[in-house]
mmCIF file of C-alpha atoms in Angstrom:
data_model
loop_
_atom_site.group_PDB
_atom_site.id
_atom_site.type_symbol
_atom_site.label_atom_id
_atom_site.label_comp_id
_atom_site.label_asym_id
_atom_site.label_seq_id
_atom_site.Cartn_x
_atom_site.Cartn_y
_atom_site.Cartn_z
ATOM 1 C CA UNK A 1 192.639 129.238 25.624
ATOM 2 C CA UNK A 2 194.485 126.970 28.026
ATOM 3 C CA UNK A 3 192.727 123.805 26.932
ATOM 4 C CA UNK A 4 193.616 124.520 23.296
ATOM 5 C CA UNK A 5 197.234 125.041 24.232
ATOM 6 C CA UNK A 6 197.191 121.714 26.010
ATOM 7 C CA UNK A 7 195.993 119.939 22.892
ATOM 8 C CA UNK A 8 198.903 121.239 20.841
ATOM 9 C CA UNK A 9 201.542 119.701 23.047
ATOM 10 C CA UNK A 10 201.310 115.964 22.431
ATOM 11 C CA UNK A 11 204.967 115.926 21.481
ATOM 12 C CA UNK A 12 207.962 113.911 22.550
ATOM 13 C CA UNK A 13 211.204 115.082 24.046
ATOM 14 C CA UNK A 14 214.299 114.055 25.905
ATOM 15 C CA UNK A 15 215.701 115.695 28.956
ATOM 16 C CA UNK A 16 218.105 118.574 28.576
ATOM 17 C CA UNK A 17 220.804 118.306 31.184
ATOM 18 C CA UNK A 18 220.741 121.102 33.697
ATOM 19 C CA UNK A 19 223.501 121.317 36.252
ATOM 20 C CA UNK A 20 222.747 121.359 39.934
ATOM 21 C CA UNK A 21 224.264 124.826 40.035
ATOM 22 C CA UNK A 22 221.209 126.092 38.152
ATOM 23 C CA UNK A 23 218.897 125.136 40.979
ATOM 24 C CA UNK A 24 217.556 127.996 43.093
ATOM 25 C CA UNK A 25 219.155 128.516 46.481
ATOM 26 C CA UNK A 26 217.004 129.477 49.426
ATOM 27 C CA UNK A 27 218.439 130.797 52.640
ATOM 28 C CA UNK A 28 216.768 130.614 56.035
ATOM 29 C CA UNK A 29 214.542 127.806 54.742
ATOM 30 C CA UNK A 30 211.761 126.708 57.077
ATOM 31 C CA UNK A 31 210.613 123.098 56.512
ATOM 32 C CA UNK A 32 206.983 122.124 56.932
ATOM 33 C CA UNK A 33 206.122 118.577 57.969
ATOM 34 C CA UNK A 34 203.423 117.740 55.437
ATOM 35 C CA UNK A 35 203.193 116.301 51.935
ATOM 36 C CA UNK A 36 202.739 118.933 49.242
ATOM 37 C CA UNK A 37 202.392 117.407 45.772
ATOM 38 C CA UNK A 38 204.336 119.007 42.954
ATOM 39 C CA UNK A 39 201.945 119.936 40.120
ATOM 40 C CA UNK A 40 204.102 121.912 37.708
ATOM 41 C CA UNK A 41 203.257 125.272 36.154
ATOM 42 C CA UNK A 42 201.932 126.404 32.787
ATOM 43 C CA UNK A 43 205.496 127.352 31.814
ATOM 44 C CA UNK A 44 206.698 123.884 32.822
ATOM 45 C CA UNK A 45 204.012 122.364 30.607
ATOM 46 C CA UNK A 46 204.805 124.585 27.644
ATOM 47 C CA UNK A 47 208.465 123.508 27.859
ATOM 48 C CA UNK A 48 207.830 119.827 28.561
ATOM 49 C CA UNK A 49 209.483 118.686 25.327
ATOM 50 C CA UNK A 50 212.729 120.599 25.824
ATOM 51 C CA UNK A 51 212.816 120.363 29.621
ATOM 52 C CA UNK A 52 210.940 117.255 30.783
ATOM 53 C CA UNK A 53 212.455 117.655 34.255
ATOM 54 C CA UNK A 54 211.472 121.210 35.242
ATOM 55 C CA UNK A 55 213.763 123.167 37.506
ATOM 56 C CA UNK A 56 210.932 123.598 40.004
ATOM 57 C CA UNK A 57 210.721 119.836 40.403
ATOM 58 C CA UNK A 58 214.471 119.321 40.480
ATOM 59 C CA UNK A 59 214.716 121.666 43.421
ATOM 60 C CA UNK A 60 212.235 119.485 45.296
ATOM 61 C CA UNK A 61 213.810 116.148 44.367
ATOM 62 C CA UNK A 62 217.488 117.042 44.586
ATOM 63 C CA UNK A 63 217.242 119.114 47.721
ATOM 64 C CA UNK A 64 218.564 117.429 50.839
ATOM 65 C CA UNK A 65 216.096 119.434 52.909
ATOM 66 C CA UNK A 66 212.347 120.021 52.883
ATOM 67 C CA UNK A 67 211.432 117.380 50.324
ATOM 68 C CA UNK A 68 207.631 117.542 50.417
ATOM 69 C CA UNK A 69 206.895 116.000 47.028
ATOM 70 C CA UNK A 70 207.414 112.518 45.619
ATOM 71 C CA UNK A 71 208.953 111.100 42.430
ATOM 72 C CA UNK A 72 205.454 109.869 41.617
ATOM 73 C CA UNK A 73 204.401 113.515 41.246
ATOM 74 C CA UNK A 74 206.715 113.805 38.249
ATOM 75 C CA UNK A 75 205.531 110.460 36.814
ATOM 76 C CA UNK A 76 201.872 111.492 37.124
ATOM 77 C CA UNK A 77 202.638 114.868 35.521
ATOM 78 C CA UNK A 78 204.128 113.185 32.467
ATOM 79 C CA UNK A 79 201.234 110.741 32.353
ATOM 80 C CA UNK A 80 198.818 113.649 32.082
ATOM 81 C CA UNK A 81 200.787 116.100 29.946
ATOM 82 C CA UNK A 82 203.737 114.288 28.368
ATOM 83 C CA UNK A 83 204.463 111.534 25.880
ATOM 84 C CA UNK A 84 206.261 108.223 25.968
ATOM 85 C CA UNK A 85 209.528 110.059 25.229
ATOM 86 C CA UNK A 86 209.116 112.642 27.973
ATOM 87 C CA UNK A 87 208.063 109.865 30.349
ATOM 88 C CA UNK A 88 211.237 107.986 29.420
ATOM 89 C CA UNK A 89 213.323 111.003 30.425
ATOM 90 C CA UNK A 90 211.405 111.368 33.707
ATOM 91 C CA UNK A 91 211.761 107.702 34.627
ATOM 92 C CA UNK A 92 215.477 107.726 33.837
ATOM 93 C CA UNK A 93 215.935 110.842 35.972
ATOM 94 C CA UNK A 94 214.069 109.331 38.928
ATOM 95 C CA UNK A 95 215.891 106.011 38.572
ATOM 96 C CA UNK A 96 219.322 107.657 38.436
ATOM 97 C CA UNK A 97 218.468 109.976 41.328
ATOM 98 C CA UNK A 98 217.394 107.143 43.630
ATOM 99 C CA UNK A 99 220.469 105.059 42.804
ATOM 100 C CA UNK A 100 222.782 108.065 43.202
ATOM 101 C CA UNK A 101 221.499 108.561 46.743
ATOM 102 C CA UNK A 102 222.610 105.038 47.669
ATOM 103 C CA UNK A 103 225.839 105.648 49.587
ATOM 104 C CA UNK A 104 226.887 102.297 51.065
ATOM 105 C CA UNK A 105 223.215 101.330 51.314
ATOM 106 C CA UNK A 106 222.051 98.430 53.445
ATOM 107 C CA UNK A 107 220.522 95.553 51.430
ATOM 108 C CA UNK A 108 217.129 96.379 52.924
ATOM 109 C CA UNK A 109 217.349 99.922 51.545
ATOM 110 C CA UNK A 110 218.359 98.584 48.138
ATOM 111 C CA UNK A 111 215.329 96.301 48.099
ATOM 112 C CA UNK A 112 213.029 99.215 48.831
ATOM 113 C CA UNK A 113 214.718 101.483 46.277
ATOM 114 C CA UNK A 114 214.611 98.893 43.493
ATOM 115 C CA UNK A 115 210.968 98.143 44.283
ATOM 116 C CA UNK A 116 210.088 101.829 44.047
ATOM 117 C CA UNK A 117 211.870 102.173 40.711
ATOM 118 C CA UNK A 118 210.022 99.102 39.418
ATOM 119 C CA UNK A 119 206.721 100.634 40.500
ATOM 120 C CA UNK A 120 207.471 103.899 38.685
ATOM 121 C CA UNK A 121 208.301 102.036 35.465
ATOM 122 C CA UNK A 122 205.089 100.009 35.799
ATOM 123 C CA UNK A 123 203.113 103.268 36.065
ATOM 124 C CA UNK A 124 204.834 104.603 32.948
ATOM 125 C CA UNK A 125 204.098 101.364 31.080
ATOM 126 C CA UNK A 126 200.407 101.592 31.940
ATOM 127 C CA UNK A 127 200.235 105.232 30.849
ATOM 128 C CA UNK A 128 201.714 104.697 27.384
ATOM 129 C CA UNK A 129 201.342 100.935 26.749
ATOM 130 C CA UNK A 130 205.137 100.674 26.680
ATOM 131 C CA UNK A 131 206.770 97.243 26.542
ATOM 132 C CA UNK A 132 210.145 98.957 27.116
ATOM 133 C CA UNK A 133 208.955 100.382 30.433
ATOM 134 C CA UNK A 134 207.452 97.091 31.608
ATOM 135 C CA UNK A 135 210.723 95.310 30.818
ATOM 136 C CA UNK A 136 212.583 97.820 32.992
ATOM 137 C CA UNK A 137 209.964 97.365 35.732
ATOM 138 C CA UNK A 138 210.653 93.628 35.594
ATOM 139 C CA UNK A 139 214.412 94.215 35.712
ATOM 140 C CA UNK A 140 214.254 96.264 38.914
ATOM 141 C CA UNK A 141 211.627 94.018 40.470
ATOM 142 C CA UNK A 142 213.945 91.041 39.909
ATOM 143 C CA UNK A 143 216.798 92.968 41.554
ATOM 144 C CA UNK A 144 214.610 93.707 44.568
ATOM 145 C CA UNK A 145 213.307 90.142 44.789
ATOM 146 C CA UNK A 146 216.802 88.599 44.579
ATOM 147 C CA UNK A 147 218.024 90.732 47.496
ATOM 148 C CA UNK A 148 214.804 90.208 49.442
ATOM 149 C CA UNK A 149 215.110 86.423 49.201
ATOM 150 C CA UNK A 150 218.619 86.540 50.660
ATOM 151 C CA UNK A 151 217.535 88.425 53.763
ATOM 152 C CA UNK A 152 215.659 87.298 56.835
ATOM 153 C CA UNK A 153 211.985 88.365 56.922
ATOM 154 C CA UNK A 154 212.717 89.926 60.329
ATOM 155 C CA UNK A 155 214.725 92.622 58.527
ATOM 156 C CA UNK A 156 211.521 93.904 56.927
ATOM 157 C CA UNK A 157 209.381 94.280 60.027
ATOM 158 C CA UNK A 158 209.511 98.046 59.484
ATOM 159 C CA UNK A 159 209.931 100.151 56.365
ATOM 160 C CA UNK A 160 208.181 100.330 53.028
ATOM 161 C CA UNK A 161 208.501 96.695 51.977
ATOM 162 C CA UNK A 162 207.557 95.318 55.362
ATOM 163 C CA UNK A 163 204.807 97.676 56.450
ATOM 164 C CA UNK A 164 203.406 99.671 53.548
ATOM 165 C CA UNK A 165 200.346 97.888 52.141
ATOM 166 C CA UNK A 166 201.480 94.520 53.485
ATOM 167 C CA UNK A 167 198.648 92.781 55.291
ATOM 168 C CA UNK A 168 200.286 89.560 56.388
ATOM 169 C CA UNK A 169 199.080 87.699 53.301
ATOM 170 C CA UNK A 170 200.821 89.489 50.417
ATOM 171 C CA UNK A 171 204.066 91.427 50.551
ATOM 172 C CA UNK A 172 204.536 94.668 48.665
ATOM 173 C CA UNK A 173 206.811 92.826 46.214
ATOM 174 C CA UNK A 174 204.156 90.194 45.518
ATOM 175 C CA UNK A 175 201.578 92.876 44.831
ATOM 176 C CA UNK A 176 204.005 94.659 42.524
ATOM 177 C CA UNK A 177 204.771 91.444 40.628
ATOM 178 C CA UNK A 178 201.055 90.959 39.929
ATOM 179 C CA UNK A 179 200.642 94.543 38.693
ATOM 180 C CA UNK A 180 203.638 94.181 36.367
ATOM 181 C CA UNK A 181 202.479 90.817 35.003
ATOM 182 C CA UNK A 182 198.928 91.997 34.234
ATOM 183 C CA UNK A 183 200.207 95.201 32.620
ATOM 184 C CA UNK A 184 202.531 93.143 30.400
ATOM 185 C CA UNK A 185 199.622 90.889 29.342
ATOM 186 C CA UNK A 186 197.507 93.938 28.456
ATOM 187 C CA UNK A 187 200.324 95.336 26.314
ATOM 188 C CA UNK A 188 201.505 92.199 24.508
ATOM 189 C CA UNK A 189 198.353 90.040 24.281
ATOM 190 C CA UNK A 190 200.739 87.046 24.239
ATOM 191 C CA UNK A 191 199.452 83.708 25.522
ATOM 192 C CA UNK A 192 202.557 83.117 27.634
ATOM 193 C CA UNK A 193 202.182 86.518 29.332
ATOM 194 C CA UNK A 194 198.472 85.925 29.951
ATOM 195 C CA UNK A 195 199.190 82.514 31.468
ATOM 196 C CA UNK A 196 201.945 83.921 33.684
ATOM 197 C CA UNK A 197 199.703 86.709 34.998
ATOM 198 C CA UNK A 198 196.848 84.239 35.581
ATOM 199 C CA UNK A 199 199.198 81.952 37.514
ATOM 200 C CA UNK A 200 200.348 84.802 39.775
ATOM 201 C CA UNK A 201 196.778 85.878 40.506
ATOM 202 C CA UNK A 202 195.582 82.334 41.174
ATOM 203 C CA UNK A 203 198.402 81.772 43.677
ATOM 204 C CA UNK A 204 197.626 84.926 45.656
ATOM 205 C CA UNK A 205 196.489 84.434 49.231
ATOM 206 C CA UNK A 206 193.430 86.685 49.629
ATOM 207 C CA UNK A 207 191.352 85.301 52.544
ATOM 208 C CA UNK A 208 187.686 86.334 52.807
ATOM 209 C CA UNK A 209 187.899 88.212 49.499
ATOM 210 C CA UNK A 210 184.361 87.154 48.554
ATOM 211 C CA UNK A 211 183.006 88.479 51.864
ATOM 212 C CA UNK A 212 184.657 91.850 51.364
ATOM 213 C CA UNK A 213 183.338 92.057 47.807
ATOM 214 C CA UNK A 214 179.855 90.850 48.762
ATOM 215 C CA UNK A 215 179.672 93.536 51.456
ATOM 216 C CA UNK A 216 179.423 96.110 48.686
ATOM 217 C CA UNK A 217 176.005 94.669 47.771
ATOM 218 C CA UNK A 218 174.560 95.410 51.167
ATOM 219 C CA UNK A 219 176.383 98.355 52.698
ATOM 220 C CA UNK A 220 177.972 101.672 51.828
ATOM 221 C CA UNK A 221 180.960 101.338 54.122
ATOM 222 C CA UNK A 222 184.083 99.199 54.341
ATOM 223 C CA UNK A 223 183.667 95.773 55.906
ATOM 224 C CA UNK A 224 186.270 96.531 58.566
ATOM 225 C CA UNK A 225 184.180 99.557 59.592
ATOM 226 C CA UNK A 226 181.302 97.365 60.710
ATOM 227 C CA UNK A 227 180.976 96.956 64.480
ATOM 228 C CA UNK A 228 184.110 94.980 65.259
ATOM 229 C CA UNK A 229 182.487 92.494 67.634
ATOM 230 C CA UNK A 230 180.015 91.428 64.931
ATOM 231 C CA UNK A 231 182.748 90.248 62.564
ATOM 232 C CA UNK A 232 183.861 86.599 62.431
ATOM 233 C CA UNK A 233 187.225 85.986 64.101
ATOM 234 C CA UNK A 234 188.941 85.304 60.773
ATOM 235 C CA UNK A 235 187.869 88.644 59.315
ATOM 236 C CA UNK A 236 188.824 90.400 62.554
ATOM 237 C CA UNK A 237 192.335 88.991 62.135
ATOM 238 C CA UNK A 238 192.537 90.204 58.531
ATOM 239 C CA UNK A 239 191.361 93.678 59.540
ATOM 240 C CA UNK A 240 193.901 93.770 62.369
ATOM 241 C CA UNK A 241 196.818 92.802 60.138
ATOM 242 C CA UNK A 242 195.883 95.243 57.392
ATOM 243 C CA UNK A 243 195.063 98.129 59.774
ATOM 244 C CA UNK A 244 191.600 98.318 58.193
ATOM 245 C CA UNK A 245 192.940 98.644 54.641
ATOM 246 C CA UNK A 246 192.071 95.185 53.346
ATOM 247 C CA UNK A 247 189.141 96.597 51.354
ATOM 248 C CA UNK A 248 191.696 98.446 49.259
ATOM 249 C CA UNK A 249 193.740 95.272 48.817
ATOM 250 C CA UNK A 250 190.647 93.415 47.587
ATOM 251 C CA UNK A 251 189.681 96.289 45.296
ATOM 252 C CA UNK A 252 193.148 96.420 43.739
ATOM 253 C CA UNK A 253 193.224 92.643 43.333
ATOM 254 C CA UNK A 254 189.766 92.621 41.715
ATOM 255 C CA UNK A 255 190.954 95.367 39.392
ATOM 256 C CA UNK A 256 193.843 93.186 38.205
ATOM 257 C CA UNK A 257 191.561 90.170 37.834
ATOM 258 C CA UNK A 258 189.141 92.216 35.732
ATOM 259 C CA UNK A 259 191.853 93.672 33.513
ATOM 260 C CA UNK A 260 193.315 90.229 32.875
ATOM 261 C CA UNK A 261 189.843 88.803 32.193
ATOM 262 C CA UNK A 262 189.358 91.340 29.388
ATOM 263 C CA UNK A 263 192.496 89.975 27.720
ATOM 264 C CA UNK A 264 191.292 86.398 28.164
ATOM 265 C CA UNK A 265 187.791 87.286 26.904
ATOM 266 C CA UNK A 266 189.161 88.815 23.699
ATOM 267 C CA UNK A 267 189.471 85.356 22.197
ATOM 268 C CA UNK A 268 186.599 83.332 23.693
ATOM 269 C CA UNK A 269 183.908 82.051 21.378
ATOM 270 C CA UNK A 270 180.847 83.215 23.310
ATOM 271 C CA UNK A 271 178.876 86.133 21.902
ATOM 272 C CA UNK A 272 178.838 87.901 25.272
ATOM 273 C CA UNK A 273 181.932 87.252 27.413
ATOM 274 C CA UNK A 274 180.824 86.855 31.003
ATOM 275 C CA UNK A 275 183.998 86.613 33.082
ATOM 276 C CA UNK A 276 185.247 90.188 32.667
ATOM 277 C CA UNK A 277 181.836 91.765 33.292
ATOM 278 C CA UNK A 278 181.140 89.640 36.369
ATOM 279 C CA UNK A 279 184.396 90.837 37.878
ATOM 280 C CA UNK A 280 183.797 94.396 36.659
ATOM 281 C CA UNK A 281 180.545 94.655 38.608
ATOM 282 C CA UNK A 282 182.330 93.495 41.769
ATOM 283 C CA UNK A 283 185.142 96.043 41.515
ATOM 284 C CA UNK A 284 182.683 98.760 40.463
ATOM 285 C CA UNK A 285 180.736 98.325 43.707
ATOM 286 C CA UNK A 286 183.926 98.533 45.750
ATOM 287 C CA UNK A 287 185.014 101.648 43.859
ATOM 288 C CA UNK A 288 181.697 103.279 44.685
ATOM 289 C CA UNK A 289 182.227 102.603 48.392
ATOM 290 C CA UNK A 290 185.756 104.017 48.271
ATOM 291 C CA UNK A 291 184.627 107.077 46.325
ATOM 292 C CA UNK A 292 181.896 107.775 48.850
ATOM 293 C CA UNK A 293 184.590 108.314 51.480
ATOM 294 C CA UNK A 294 186.669 110.685 49.364
ATOM 295 C CA UNK A 295 185.944 114.389 48.800
ATOM 296 C CA UNK A 296 185.430 115.546 45.264
ATOM 297 C CA UNK A 297 187.958 117.922 43.743
ATOM 298 C CA UNK A 298 187.195 121.342 42.279
ATOM 299 C CA UNK A 299 186.352 119.937 38.834
ATOM 300 C CA UNK A 300 183.386 118.057 40.218
ATOM 301 C CA UNK A 301 185.007 114.744 39.274
ATOM 302 C CA UNK A 302 186.049 112.047 41.677
ATOM 303 C CA UNK A 303 189.569 111.968 43.048
ATOM 304 C CA UNK A 304 192.119 111.417 40.235
ATOM 305 C CA UNK A 305 193.102 107.926 41.389
ATOM 306 C CA UNK A 306 189.499 106.747 41.142
ATOM 307 C CA UNK A 307 188.950 108.436 37.788
ATOM 308 C CA UNK A 308 192.127 106.807 36.498
ATOM 309 C CA UNK A 309 191.004 103.392 37.771
ATOM 310 C CA UNK A 310 187.625 103.708 36.082
ATOM 311 C CA UNK A 311 189.152 104.917 32.812
ATOM 312 C CA UNK A 312 191.599 102.005 32.881
ATOM 313 C CA UNK A 313 188.741 99.530 33.249
ATOM 314 C CA UNK A 314 186.697 101.124 30.470
ATOM 315 C CA UNK A 315 189.689 101.152 28.113
ATOM 316 C CA UNK A 316 190.361 97.468 28.782
ATOM 317 C CA UNK A 317 186.727 96.570 28.090
ATOM 318 C CA UNK A 318 186.768 98.696 24.925
ATOM 319 C CA UNK A 319 189.922 96.972 23.684
ATOM 320 C CA UNK A 320 188.374 93.591 24.430
ATOM 321 C CA UNK A 321 185.327 94.270 22.245
ATOM 322 C CA UNK A 322 187.426 95.815 19.486
ATOM 323 C CA UNK A 323 189.723 92.762 19.317
ATOM 324 C CA UNK A 324 186.650 90.532 19.166
ATOM 325 C CA UNK A 325 185.287 92.624 16.289
ATOM 326 C CA UNK A 326 188.579 92.259 14.405
ATOM 327 C CA UNK A 327 188.551 88.497 14.949
ATOM 328 C CA UNK A 328 185.016 88.276 13.559
ATOM 329 C CA UNK A 329 186.048 90.453 10.627
ATOM 330 C CA UNK A 330 188.779 87.962 9.734
ATOM 331 C CA UNK A 331 186.150 85.234 9.347
ATOM 332 C CA UNK A 332 183.984 87.418 7.109
ATOM 333 C CA UNK A 333 186.436 88.264 4.304
ATOM 334 C CA UNK A 334 185.277 87.745 0.754
ATOM 335 C CA UNK A 335 181.602 87.383 1.627
ATOM 336 C CA UNK A 336 179.730 90.317 0.097
ATOM 337 C CA UNK A 337 176.387 89.337 1.549
ATOM 338 C CA UNK A 338 175.239 90.895 4.796
ATOM 339 C CA UNK A 339 174.765 88.196 7.387
ATOM 340 C CA UNK A 340 174.777 87.440 11.086
ATOM 341 C CA UNK A 341 178.538 88.014 11.333
ATOM 342 C CA UNK A 342 178.134 91.634 10.191
ATOM 343 C CA UNK A 343 175.624 92.299 12.945
ATOM 344 C CA UNK A 344 177.932 90.657 15.493
ATOM 345 C CA UNK A 345 180.841 92.829 14.313
ATOM 346 C CA UNK A 346 178.673 95.942 14.551
ATOM 347 C CA UNK A 347 177.554 95.004 18.070
ATOM 348 C CA UNK A 348 181.147 94.549 19.270
ATOM 349 C CA UNK A 349 182.237 97.860 17.724
ATOM 350 C CA UNK A 350 179.263 99.705 19.212
ATOM 351 C CA UNK A 351 180.113 98.487 22.732
ATOM 352 C CA UNK A 352 183.804 99.301 22.159
ATOM 353 C CA UNK A 353 182.908 102.886 21.214
ATOM 354 C CA UNK A 354 180.568 103.246 24.197
ATOM 355 C CA UNK A 355 183.313 102.058 26.560
ATOM 356 C CA UNK A 356 185.735 104.576 25.033
ATOM 357 C CA UNK A 357 183.249 107.361 25.693
ATOM 358 C CA UNK A 358 182.919 106.152 29.275
ATOM 359 C CA UNK A 359 186.725 106.283 29.638
ATOM 360 C CA UNK A 360 186.745 109.795 28.179
ATOM 361 C CA UNK A 361 184.319 111.016 30.838
ATOM 362 C CA UNK A 362 186.938 110.184 33.462
ATOM 363 C CA UNK A 363 189.767 111.710 31.408
ATOM 364 C CA UNK A 364 189.197 115.467 30.929
ATOM 365 C CA UNK A 365 191.295 116.789 28.076
ATOM 366 C CA UNK A 366 192.238 119.948 29.984
ATOM 367 C CA UNK A 367 193.715 118.073 32.967
ATOM 368 C CA UNK A 368 195.010 114.943 31.219
ATOM 369 C CA UNK A 369 195.493 115.778 27.527
ATOM 370 C CA UNK A 370 197.934 112.932 26.872
ATOM 371 C CA UNK A 371 195.525 110.255 28.078
ATOM 372 C CA UNK A 372 192.617 112.035 26.384
ATOM 373 C CA UNK A 373 194.550 111.928 23.107
ATOM 374 C CA UNK A 374 195.129 108.173 23.458
ATOM 375 C CA UNK A 375 191.376 107.670 23.820
ATOM 376 C CA UNK A 376 190.603 110.060 20.944
ATOM 377 C CA UNK A 377 192.946 108.258 18.539
ATOM 378 C CA UNK A 378 191.317 104.920 19.331
ATOM 379 C CA UNK A 379 187.871 106.459 18.900
ATOM 380 C CA UNK A 380 188.683 107.918 15.475
ATOM 381 C CA UNK A 381 190.226 104.638 14.250
ATOM 382 C CA UNK A 382 187.322 102.541 15.504
ATOM 383 C CA UNK A 383 184.721 104.935 14.151
ATOM 384 C CA UNK A 384 186.244 104.450 10.692
ATOM 385 C CA UNK A 385 185.743 100.684 10.927
ATOM 386 C CA UNK A 386 182.289 101.158 12.482
ATOM 387 C CA UNK A 387 181.189 103.457 9.640
ATOM 388 C CA UNK A 388 182.201 100.866 7.065
ATOM 389 C CA UNK A 389 180.378 98.008 8.777
ATOM 390 C CA UNK A 390 177.311 100.113 9.545
ATOM 391 C CA UNK A 391 177.194 101.432 5.978
ATOM 392 C CA UNK A 392 177.332 97.893 4.620
ATOM 393 C CA UNK A 393 174.418 96.779 6.813
ATOM 394 C CA UNK A 394 172.307 99.857 6.131
ATOM 395 C CA UNK A 395 172.939 99.772 2.391
ATOM 396 C CA UNK A 396 171.714 96.188 2.257
ATOM 397 C CA UNK A 397 168.488 97.367 3.888
ATOM 398 C CA UNK A 398 168.105 100.477 1.760
ATOM 399 C CA UNK A 399 168.740 102.831 4.677
ATOM 400 C CA UNK A 400 171.153 105.730 5.232
ATOM 401 C CA UNK A 401 173.742 106.184 7.980
ATOM 402 C CA UNK A 402 172.404 106.647 11.475
ATOM 403 C CA UNK A 403 175.057 109.259 12.239
ATOM 404 C CA UNK A 404 175.821 107.544 15.545
ATOM 405 C CA UNK A 405 178.641 109.200 17.506
ATOM 406 C CA UNK A 406 179.175 111.918 14.875
ATOM 407 C CA UNK A 407 179.251 114.620 17.578
ATOM 408 C CA UNK A 408 181.849 112.705 19.543
ATOM 409 C CA UNK A 409 183.895 112.150 16.392
ATOM 410 C CA UNK A 410 183.921 115.877 15.647
ATOM 411 C CA UNK A 411 184.877 116.618 19.261
#
């Protein structure tokens, strides 16, 4: 029954203010020094519309002691179970909470706080294709960048901006700017946004990226894990600066390149766009390596971050083929004869539907009903167009409907 309850709750809501006095008080609290993600409860989920910031989470976030969870736990929870409106309430709560904790903060701390807020808004924008959220991500990223540029780089030797995921070639802020720009291009499909994202990616300094990607052809481990003495000096230096995490940097960069390529390939004239799929195969190999090092969860699926990455890629490829089908459809208006264009439209729609089904495999409706619903809506809409095009082709040949994807449509 739980999965059916989940499907009934794709509803929006704004936060209901709850005073800090309502939070539970624990005496003789013993703090444990490990990260314990907040997952919410069934009751929290059932009340997500009225109370998008559950009391159980507020205790974790607002407590000055024993904070084992992260604001990203709340963002992920709304990604899986909420809506754009509930996500808006969660992001506003996290934003206000981080800013409220700034008591005479040092500029360095402000940079890190603004960067975190920008990252949370970027995650919300990706989850619900929200231009509003990406604009707020840009706002806080600009705040962080303005302060960062005024300070000496020596200030950031330690801390999140200086150390976390910074490999000596790209700062955390530069990586965040690329994520925000590509997400905006995916949402708007505007030429100016596509060009801006392409410019940021082309200016990135990613030494030996081809070697790290090519390694996935030949091995099942990370390039930095190869016997150190066998690596060229340049790659040794990269591995040293990134603490062995450069494979992840390359994988994330390839992901952004692939996502942007799907936007660029929506409008190219070739029958089979090559750029996005060439990049997709590269990032797919690197994902397989990373997944091989991660334990599987109890559902038998890969770790959520990998499932989310794969679903994001499949959705982008599906959207690319659907936009190409629509463009072809525009050139075919008024012509009642079945011709080559009809077959090209059908081919693009068929691939778009197949990519949606691939995304759905990484998005179980019982653990991520909100994202499952987004995929389902696209599938239903595209099946309607597919049925019309297929029916037109089959009727011209005196055949009946093939019934393709009828089971998935009913599901």
